[in-house]
Amino acid sequence: DVCSSDLLGKVLEQLCHLLGAEKNPGVYQSALLSAWDLVEPALETNNESSALSLLSTLHFHADDDEPSREFPERASIARHWLLERSTPELIRRMTACAYQAGRLDHFPLLGEKAAPLLLEDYRLADADEKGMLLGLFSEMGDPLRSALTERMADLQTPEELRLLMPVLRNAGMDAALSFQLTPWFSKGDRELKLNLIGLIEQIGSPEGGPALRLALFDDSEEIAVEAAKVLGKIGFTQAGPVMIKALKLRQSRGPDHERFSIEVCRALGRLGQPDNIPFLEEMAKKKSLFRGANEPLPVRLAALEALGSINQPAVWEFFESLAAEKNPELQEALDKIIHAKAQEVS
């Protein structure tokens, strides 16, 4: 009844206050045992706030970097109860409760226990349940990424990876996940590779960049073009040397690489790294008779635009060297770049 529910909530809150101040290990453990026994009844009687108060207290104690001299064991005790004494069902219920309260990201240790369980739930869920879990996953951050990294290391088929892609989109990207995606750019089919490139673009984090480096060397120019485009968009600044290497390798195989050349130039412009200026100048300038054919005009124009994005004195000196070239389209592009820069300054 209502009176019992109110009393339960008050008792659990008082136990939380006691735990917050208690320095005696024996009393602390006794109070924690009593409080823990009340968590499930609290979740069943609309006392979610009291259950979350206990969760907050334990997280605070578990993360205490400077334990008191009187009670140095408190952090390990709190971690033990959070990580070892929680049943899977209780973990699921506390996670849902924290999510509904908008506080799931406040409880990383809960997330650490919940993420592997919920990933398995997601694999077996129907469409509606998957939608609910995806909303929950969006609040889990690092614990979810850690669980995904372990799960992806065991994937055997593209279908297993495709199933996890919505979760990856919600989880975001880090270096470990990016590393796990890399092999699929070698063994995946065209559709999977394009989907992965699109996923990394949607996430928009530079941490996804390492996974795309292998895609730059794909036999399909379509895959390589999309990878270069996304590397520029997500701002993976370390991509410059590998994009240049991939382009030179394609150039060594034959002349048909204009699309890739253009996207590499555009990406280098977006990255804005001064170290890439010499390569872009080489792509943009008019060659002498002894240095081979010029790049196609669309490639030269893309290189010029990229150089215009890198605000360095060397770029303007190079632009001056092109002023005498009698090429109307090139001169028009130069004029536009110079005019745009002048507008920025003014």
Coordinates of C-alpha atoms in Angstrom, one line a residue:
D1 CA 0.0 0.0 0.0
V2 CA 0.9 3.7 -0.1
C3 CA 2.1 3.8 3.5
S4 CA 4.4 0.8 3.0
S5 CA 5.8 2.3 -0.2
D6 CA 6.5 5.7 1.5
L7 CA 8.1 3.9 4.5
L8 CA 10.3 1.8 2.2
G9 CA 11.5 4.9 0.3
K10 CA 12.3 6.7 3.6
V11 CA 14.2 3.8 5.0
L12 CA 16.3 3.4 1.9
E13 CA 17.0 7.2 1.8
Q14 CA 18.1 7.0 5.5
L15 CA 20.4 4.1 4.7
C16 CA 21.9 6.1 1.8
H17 CA 22.6 9.0 4.2
L18 CA 24.2 6.5 6.7
L19 CA 26.4 5.0 4.0
G20 CA 27.5 8.4 2.9
A21 CA 29.0 9.3 6.2
E22 CA 29.9 5.9 7.7
K23 CA 33.6 5.2 8.4
N24 CA 33.3 1.8 10.2
P25 CA 33.7 -1.1 7.7
G26 CA 31.4 -3.4 9.7
V27 CA 28.6 -0.9 10.0
Y28 CA 29.0 0.1 6.4
Q29 CA 28.7 -3.4 5.1
S30 CA 25.7 -4.1 7.3
A31 CA 23.9 -0.9 6.1
L32 CA 24.8 -1.8 2.5
L33 CA 23.4 -5.3 2.9
S34 CA 20.1 -3.8 4.2
A35 CA 19.9 -1.2 1.5
W36 CA 20.7 -3.6 -1.3
D37 CA 17.8 -5.9 -0.1
L38 CA 15.5 -2.9 -0.6
V39 CA 16.5 -2.0 -4.2
E40 CA 14.2 -4.4 -6.0
P41 CA 11.2 -3.6 -3.8
A42 CA 11.9 0.1 -4.3
L43 CA 11.9 -0.3 -8.1
E44 CA 8.6 -2.2 -7.8
T45 CA 6.9 0.5 -5.6
N46 CA 7.6 3.8 -7.5
N47 CA 10.7 4.5 -5.3
E48 CA 13.1 4.7 -8.2
S49 CA 14.6 7.9 -6.8
S50 CA 15.7 6.1 -3.6
A51 CA 17.2 3.3 -5.6
L52 CA 19.1 5.8 -7.7
S53 CA 20.3 7.6 -4.6
L54 CA 21.9 4.3 -3.5
L55 CA 23.4 3.9 -6.9
S56 CA 24.9 7.4 -6.8
T57 CA 26.4 6.8 -3.3
L58 CA 28.0 3.6 -4.4
H59 CA 29.4 5.1 -7.6
F60 CA 30.8 8.0 -5.6
H61 CA 32.5 5.7 -3.2
A62 CA 33.8 3.3 -5.9
D63 CA 35.4 6.2 -7.8
D64 CA 37.0 7.7 -4.7
D65 CA 40.7 8.3 -5.7
E66 CA 41.6 9.4 -2.2
P67 CA 40.1 7.0 0.3
S68 CA 40.1 8.0 3.9
R69 CA 42.7 6.6 6.3
E70 CA 39.9 5.4 8.6
F71 CA 38.2 3.4 5.8
P72 CA 40.5 2.6 2.9
E73 CA 38.5 -0.4 1.9
R74 CA 35.3 1.5 1.0
A75 CA 36.0 1.9 -2.7
S76 CA 36.6 -1.9 -3.2
I77 CA 33.5 -2.8 -1.2
A78 CA 31.4 -0.4 -3.2
R79 CA 32.8 -1.8 -6.5
H80 CA 32.2 -5.4 -5.3
W81 CA 28.5 -4.8 -4.6
L82 CA 28.0 -2.9 -7.9
L83 CA 29.9 -5.4 -10.1
E84 CA 29.6 -8.7 -8.3
R85 CA 26.4 -8.7 -6.3
S86 CA 24.1 -7.4 -9.0
T87 CA 22.0 -10.1 -10.8
P88 CA 21.5 -9.7 -14.6
E89 CA 17.8 -8.8 -14.1
L90 CA 18.6 -6.2 -11.4
I91 CA 21.2 -4.7 -13.7
R92 CA 18.6 -4.4 -16.5
R93 CA 16.0 -2.8 -14.2
M94 CA 18.4 -0.3 -12.7
T95 CA 19.7 0.6 -16.1
A96 CA 16.1 1.2 -17.4
C97 CA 15.4 3.2 -14.2
A98 CA 18.5 5.4 -14.7
Y99 CA 17.7 5.9 -18.3
Q100 CA 14.1 7.0 -17.7
A101 CA 15.4 9.5 -15.1
G102 CA 17.9 10.9 -17.6
R103 CA 20.9 9.9 -15.5
L104 CA 22.3 6.8 -17.1
D105 CA 25.5 8.5 -18.1
H106 CA 26.1 9.3 -14.4
F107 CA 26.6 5.6 -13.7
P108 CA 29.5 4.2 -15.7
L109 CA 30.0 1.1 -13.5
L110 CA 26.3 0.2 -14.0
G111 CA 26.9 0.7 -17.7
E112 CA 30.0 -1.5 -17.5
K113 CA 27.8 -4.4 -16.3
A114 CA 24.8 -3.6 -18.4
A115 CA 26.4 -3.1 -21.8
P116 CA 27.3 -6.8 -22.5
L117 CA 23.9 -7.9 -21.3
L118 CA 22.0 -5.4 -23.4
L119 CA 24.0 -6.1 -26.5
E120 CA 22.9 -9.8 -26.2
D121 CA 19.3 -8.6 -25.6
Y122 CA 19.6 -6.5 -28.7
R123 CA 20.7 -9.5 -30.8
L124 CA 17.6 -11.4 -29.8
A125 CA 15.1 -8.5 -29.7
D126 CA 12.2 -7.8 -32.1
A127 CA 12.0 -4.5 -34.0
D128 CA 10.2 -2.6 -31.2
E129 CA 12.6 -3.7 -28.5
K130 CA 15.6 -2.9 -30.7
G131 CA 14.3 0.7 -31.0
M132 CA 13.9 1.0 -27.2
L133 CA 17.4 -0.4 -26.6
L134 CA 18.9 2.0 -29.2
G135 CA 17.6 4.9 -27.3
L136 CA 19.1 3.5 -24.1
F137 CA 22.5 2.8 -25.9
S138 CA 22.7 6.5 -26.9
E139 CA 23.3 7.4 -23.2
M140 CA 25.9 4.7 -22.4
G141 CA 29.1 6.1 -24.0
D142 CA 32.4 4.5 -23.0
P143 CA 30.9 1.3 -21.4
L144 CA 29.0 0.6 -24.6
R145 CA 32.0 1.2 -26.8
S146 CA 34.1 -1.1 -24.6
A147 CA 31.5 -3.9 -24.8
L148 CA 31.2 -3.4 -28.6
T149 CA 34.9 -3.7 -29.1
E150 CA 34.9 -7.1 -27.3
R151 CA 31.8 -8.2 -29.3
M152 CA 33.2 -7.2 -32.6
A153 CA 36.4 -9.1 -32.1
D154 CA 34.4 -12.3 -32.2
L155 CA 32.3 -11.5 -35.3
Q156 CA 32.5 -14.0 -38.1
T157 CA 30.1 -12.8 -40.8
P158 CA 29.1 -9.5 -42.4
E159 CA 25.6 -10.2 -41.3
E160 CA 26.7 -10.1 -37.7
L161 CA 28.4 -6.7 -38.3
R162 CA 25.3 -5.3 -40.1
L163 CA 23.2 -6.2 -37.1
L164 CA 25.4 -4.1 -34.9
M165 CA 25.7 -1.1 -37.1
P166 CA 22.7 0.8 -35.6
V167 CA 24.3 0.3 -32.2
L168 CA 27.7 1.6 -33.5
R169 CA 25.9 4.7 -34.8
N170 CA 24.5 5.4 -31.3
A171 CA 27.7 4.5 -29.5
G172 CA 30.0 6.8 -31.4
M173 CA 33.6 5.9 -32.3
D174 CA 36.9 5.5 -30.5
A175 CA 40.3 4.2 -31.5
A176 CA 39.6 0.6 -30.4
L177 CA 36.3 0.3 -32.3
S178 CA 38.0 1.9 -35.4
F179 CA 40.7 -0.8 -35.2
Q180 CA 38.0 -3.5 -35.1
L181 CA 36.3 -2.1 -38.2
T182 CA 39.5 -2.1 -40.3
P183 CA 39.6 -5.8 -41.4
W184 CA 36.1 -5.5 -42.9
F185 CA 37.4 -3.1 -45.5
S186 CA 39.5 -6.0 -46.7
K187 CA 37.0 -8.9 -46.5
G188 CA 33.6 -7.1 -46.8
D189 CA 31.7 -6.7 -50.1
R190 CA 31.0 -3.4 -51.8
E191 CA 27.7 -2.7 -50.0
L192 CA 29.2 -3.4 -46.6
K193 CA 32.2 -1.1 -47.3
L194 CA 30.0 1.7 -48.4
N195 CA 27.8 1.2 -45.4
L196 CA 30.8 1.4 -43.1
I197 CA 32.1 4.5 -44.7
G198 CA 28.6 6.1 -44.4
L199 CA 28.5 5.0 -40.8
I200 CA 31.8 6.7 -40.0
E201 CA 30.6 9.8 -41.8
Q202 CA 27.4 9.9 -39.8
I203 CA 29.3 9.5 -36.5
G204 CA 31.5 12.4 -37.7
S205 CA 34.3 11.7 -35.2
P206 CA 38.0 11.8 -36.3
E207 CA 38.5 8.6 -34.3
G208 CA 36.9 6.8 -37.2
G209 CA 39.7 7.8 -39.5
P210 CA 42.1 4.9 -38.9
A211 CA 39.5 2.4 -40.2
L212 CA 39.3 4.2 -43.5
R213 CA 43.0 4.1 -44.4
L214 CA 42.7 0.6 -45.8
A215 CA 39.7 1.7 -47.9
L216 CA 41.9 4.3 -49.7
F217 CA 43.8 1.4 -51.4
D218 CA 40.7 -0.6 -52.4
D219 CA 40.6 -2.0 -55.9
S220 CA 37.3 -0.1 -56.5
E221 CA 37.9 3.6 -57.1
E222 CA 34.3 4.2 -55.8
I223 CA 35.3 2.9 -52.4
A224 CA 38.6 4.9 -52.4
V225 CA 36.8 8.1 -53.4
E226 CA 34.2 7.8 -50.7
A227 CA 36.9 7.1 -48.1
A228 CA 38.9 10.1 -49.1
K229 CA 35.8 12.3 -49.0
V230 CA 34.9 11.2 -45.5
L231 CA 38.4 11.5 -44.1
G232 CA 38.3 15.1 -45.1
K233 CA 34.9 15.7 -43.6
I234 CA 35.6 14.1 -40.2
G235 CA 38.9 16.0 -39.9
F236 CA 41.3 13.1 -39.5
T237 CA 44.4 15.2 -39.9
Q238 CA 46.8 12.2 -39.9
A239 CA 45.3 11.0 -43.2
G240 CA 47.3 13.3 -45.5
P241 CA 50.4 11.1 -46.0
V242 CA 48.4 7.9 -46.6
M243 CA 46.0 9.6 -49.0
I244 CA 49.0 10.9 -51.0
K245 CA 50.6 7.5 -51.0
A246 CA 47.3 5.9 -52.2
L247 CA 47.0 8.4 -55.0
K248 CA 50.6 7.9 -56.2
L249 CA 50.0 4.1 -56.2
R250 CA 46.9 4.6 -58.4
Q251 CA 48.9 6.9 -60.7
S252 CA 51.5 4.2 -61.1
R253 CA 48.9 1.8 -62.3
G254 CA 47.5 3.9 -65.1
P255 CA 46.0 7.3 -66.1
D256 CA 42.4 6.7 -65.1
H257 CA 42.3 8.1 -61.5
E258 CA 40.7 11.6 -62.0
R259 CA 37.9 11.2 -59.5
F260 CA 40.2 9.9 -56.8
S261 CA 42.7 12.7 -57.4
I262 CA 40.0 15.4 -57.1
E263 CA 38.7 13.9 -53.8
V264 CA 42.2 13.6 -52.3
C265 CA 42.8 17.2 -53.1
R266 CA 39.5 18.4 -51.6
A267 CA 40.1 16.3 -48.5
L268 CA 43.6 17.7 -48.1
G269 CA 42.1 21.2 -48.3
R270 CA 39.6 20.4 -45.6
L271 CA 42.3 19.1 -43.4
G272 CA 44.3 22.3 -43.8
Q273 CA 47.7 20.8 -43.0
P274 CA 50.7 22.9 -44.2
D275 CA 52.7 19.7 -44.8
N276 CA 50.4 18.9 -47.7
I277 CA 51.1 22.1 -49.6
P278 CA 54.0 20.7 -51.7
F279 CA 51.9 17.9 -53.0
L280 CA 49.0 20.1 -53.8
E281 CA 51.2 22.5 -55.6
E282 CA 52.6 19.7 -57.7
M283 CA 49.0 18.7 -58.6
A284 CA 48.1 22.3 -59.5
K285 CA 51.0 23.6 -61.4
K286 CA 51.8 23.5 -65.1
K287 CA 54.5 20.9 -65.8
S288 CA 57.5 21.6 -68.0
L289 CA 58.1 19.4 -71.1
F290 CA 60.6 17.3 -69.1
R291 CA 58.4 16.7 -66.1
G292 CA 55.5 14.9 -67.8
A293 CA 51.9 15.8 -68.6
N294 CA 49.8 18.2 -66.6
E295 CA 47.1 16.9 -64.3
P296 CA 43.7 17.2 -65.9
L297 CA 42.2 20.6 -65.5
P298 CA 39.5 19.5 -63.0
V299 CA 42.2 18.0 -60.8
R300 CA 44.3 21.2 -61.0
L301 CA 41.3 23.3 -60.1
A302 CA 40.5 21.0 -57.1
A303 CA 44.2 21.4 -56.0
L304 CA 43.9 25.2 -56.3
E305 CA 40.8 25.3 -54.2
A306 CA 42.4 23.1 -51.6
L307 CA 45.5 25.3 -51.4
G308 CA 43.2 28.3 -51.0
S309 CA 41.9 26.6 -47.8
I310 CA 45.4 26.5 -46.3
N311 CA 46.3 30.0 -45.2
Q312 CA 50.1 30.0 -45.5
P313 CA 52.5 32.5 -47.2
A314 CA 53.8 29.7 -49.4
V315 CA 50.4 29.3 -51.0
W316 CA 50.2 32.9 -52.0
E317 CA 53.6 32.8 -53.5
F318 CA 52.6 29.8 -55.5
F319 CA 49.4 31.6 -56.7
E320 CA 51.6 34.5 -58.0
S321 CA 53.7 32.0 -60.0
L322 CA 50.5 30.9 -61.8
A323 CA 49.4 34.4 -62.7
A324 CA 51.2 34.4 -66.1
E325 CA 49.6 31.1 -67.3
K326 CA 47.2 31.8 -70.1
N327 CA 44.4 29.5 -69.0
P328 CA 41.0 31.3 -68.6
E329 CA 39.4 28.6 -66.3
L330 CA 42.4 28.5 -64.1
Q331 CA 42.7 32.3 -63.9
E332 CA 39.0 32.5 -63.1
A333 CA 39.4 30.0 -60.2
L334 CA 42.4 31.9 -58.9
D335 CA 40.5 35.1 -59.0
K336 CA 37.6 33.6 -57.0
I337 CA 39.9 32.2 -54.4
I338 CA 41.7 35.5 -54.0
H339 CA 38.5 37.5 -53.9
A340 CA 37.0 35.1 -51.2
K341 CA 40.1 35.5 -49.1
A342 CA 40.0 39.3 -49.4
Q343 CA 36.4 39.2 -48.3
E344 CA 37.4 37.2 -45.2
V345 CA 40.1 39.7 -44.3
S346 CA 37.8 42.6 -44.7

